[in-house]
């Protein structure tokens, strides 16, 4: 057995530490091992100073001023850093938005009757969103409305427009600011496509102009692709309501067939959810010697099902390899995004069947079984049956489920929060005015082996609630806080007096799980609604965002649309921008005068908490609140 001490610096979680130990015993290489092998990572790339946008390069700029200061084409450090950041935003926005498009496609197929097993679960939301899109709803069938809505949403993606439809949810002040600055997002695909164009050699060589388009590109994600993804998921699968569940590797069951869904899009996992509840398949599991079928989630696909169906969560991003090492997983089904290409190989070291499901996301050593709305129901059943049959291949000697699961409550859609408040946001606004709650912080994003696993999320969250700041979280941050026991009523004992009183009265935890990463738009919608209620801009409110352990390009897009929407955002890991002092200056202070918010970078979560508290107090003062 390897020395347990060495894992102490890698993760704060008990299940993580114990599984790292087993991984080393089993000879499994993990993300942490590969990270160590990459050190030292390329300094030019870390600073954003390398470019390979064309075949005259690759080029790099010497940060010490001795070597080359320009690429072959003449691009300087500012241009190269801004271009690289722009492309990160484009990739992130494209990922969220393409996920949204896949859902719109299912909505359309449901309206045509070509998606057996799928249905419209939230008619009220369908009608509400349809009205926002100008779709006629009177005396029309659900299918007719869904068909027109799907068409109108597709228009938001591709058609040349002046502005995206859902921007109307933003306060008037914010919309006219976007207009004035020239960053109103038009088409969703258009802004990403334009970013790729601008960053081609010889197009936009004004670093500030590029960064402004970066904001517009990100806004096309936040108020476009991601918002569509969330709304259509609610329409198809139901708008989340508070739901009890459990989290960490202890949710795996030694005596049941364990099936895991991993990725982001609920289209496949919702069908798997239906299949595992099929009495015939449960009966088959019993015949194979298991007590039943246990469906659990990882990452954001997991969050989608946790929010709506209460399925238990095995873990977040850095746990996705370690979950296989338990030896207790019969099948992992993946869709796309954040699925490490290492997973297939690890699955092959155990009995775990690894299955990819999307035509656009194939992985080494995984079996590809493609899902479409037409075949999803049938294929899901087939795959669950195969998982059940795989139970007899499990080697009990290799099984190790290390800990007891932790309870959590999730399901806090804006609609659910409003309901908990008795029908409107007013009670929340009042307690903020009174100062019982000082403000709201959104804690979002990933894990990254550069930061001790879960330490950033949990430390920051604890400090904020202790200072009477209500925390709403999503994605892997939300899973981290769930594992740390912050999503149960009892967690109010860690909150400051004011927040404790409010949460106890409402019977809600001080840390509200609002969903997956596309569900960050629920934070935008809530903040916009509060701003509208008070007649101010979003940037006037005592609100902040943080991504303490971010790694992905999607997180860059999220951070940029938060800032573009007027929400001060603190990043943990440093993005690759230090190579240009001008870019750094614009992002961390100049943007204040442009969009009323900036980025900050602070890897130490204690200090990040201080930045957020200071920001919230400053906003309160400007609003004339105590
Ligand atoms: O979209 S938080 S590691 S799983 S990118 Fe990925 Fe980051 Fe997790 Fe969800 Ni979001
Ligand atoms: Fe080099 Fe310019 Fe080509 Fe980039 S675009 S690789 S800086 S020549």
Short mmCIF file of C-alpha atoms and ligand atoms in Angstrom, two decimals, residues 51-54 56-59 71-73 75 80 83 201, ligand 2:
data_model
loop_
_atom_site.label_atom_id
_atom_site.label_comp_id
_atom_site.label_asym_id
_atom_site.label_seq_id
_atom_site.Cartn_x
_atom_site.Cartn_y
_atom_site.Cartn_z
CA UNK A 51 0.48 31.30 -31.20
CA UNK A 52 -0.11 28.62 -33.78
CA UNK A 53 -2.94 30.22 -35.67
CA UNK A 54 -1.11 29.89 -38.98
CA UNK A 56 4.14 30.87 -40.74
CA UNK A 57 4.31 29.99 -37.03
CA UNK A 58 4.19 28.57 -34.44
CA UNK A 59 5.44 31.75 -32.78
CA UNK A 71 5.28 36.76 -34.29
CA UNK A 72 6.21 36.17 -37.93
CA UNK A 73 3.10 38.10 -39.02
CA UNK A 75 1.41 40.21 -33.94
CA UNK A 80 -1.62 37.11 -29.26
CA UNK A 83 -6.64 36.19 -29.65
CA UNK A 201 -4.22 35.89 -39.19
FE1 LIG B 2 2.82 33.43 -35.82
FE2 LIG B 2 1.15 35.36 -36.58
FE3 LIG B 2 0.87 32.89 -37.57
FE4 LIG B 2 0.33 33.40 -34.98
S1 LIG B 2 -0.75 34.20 -36.74
S2 LIG B 2 1.46 31.65 -35.79
S3 LIG B 2 1.83 34.97 -34.50
S4 LIG B 2 2.60 34.25 -37.86
#
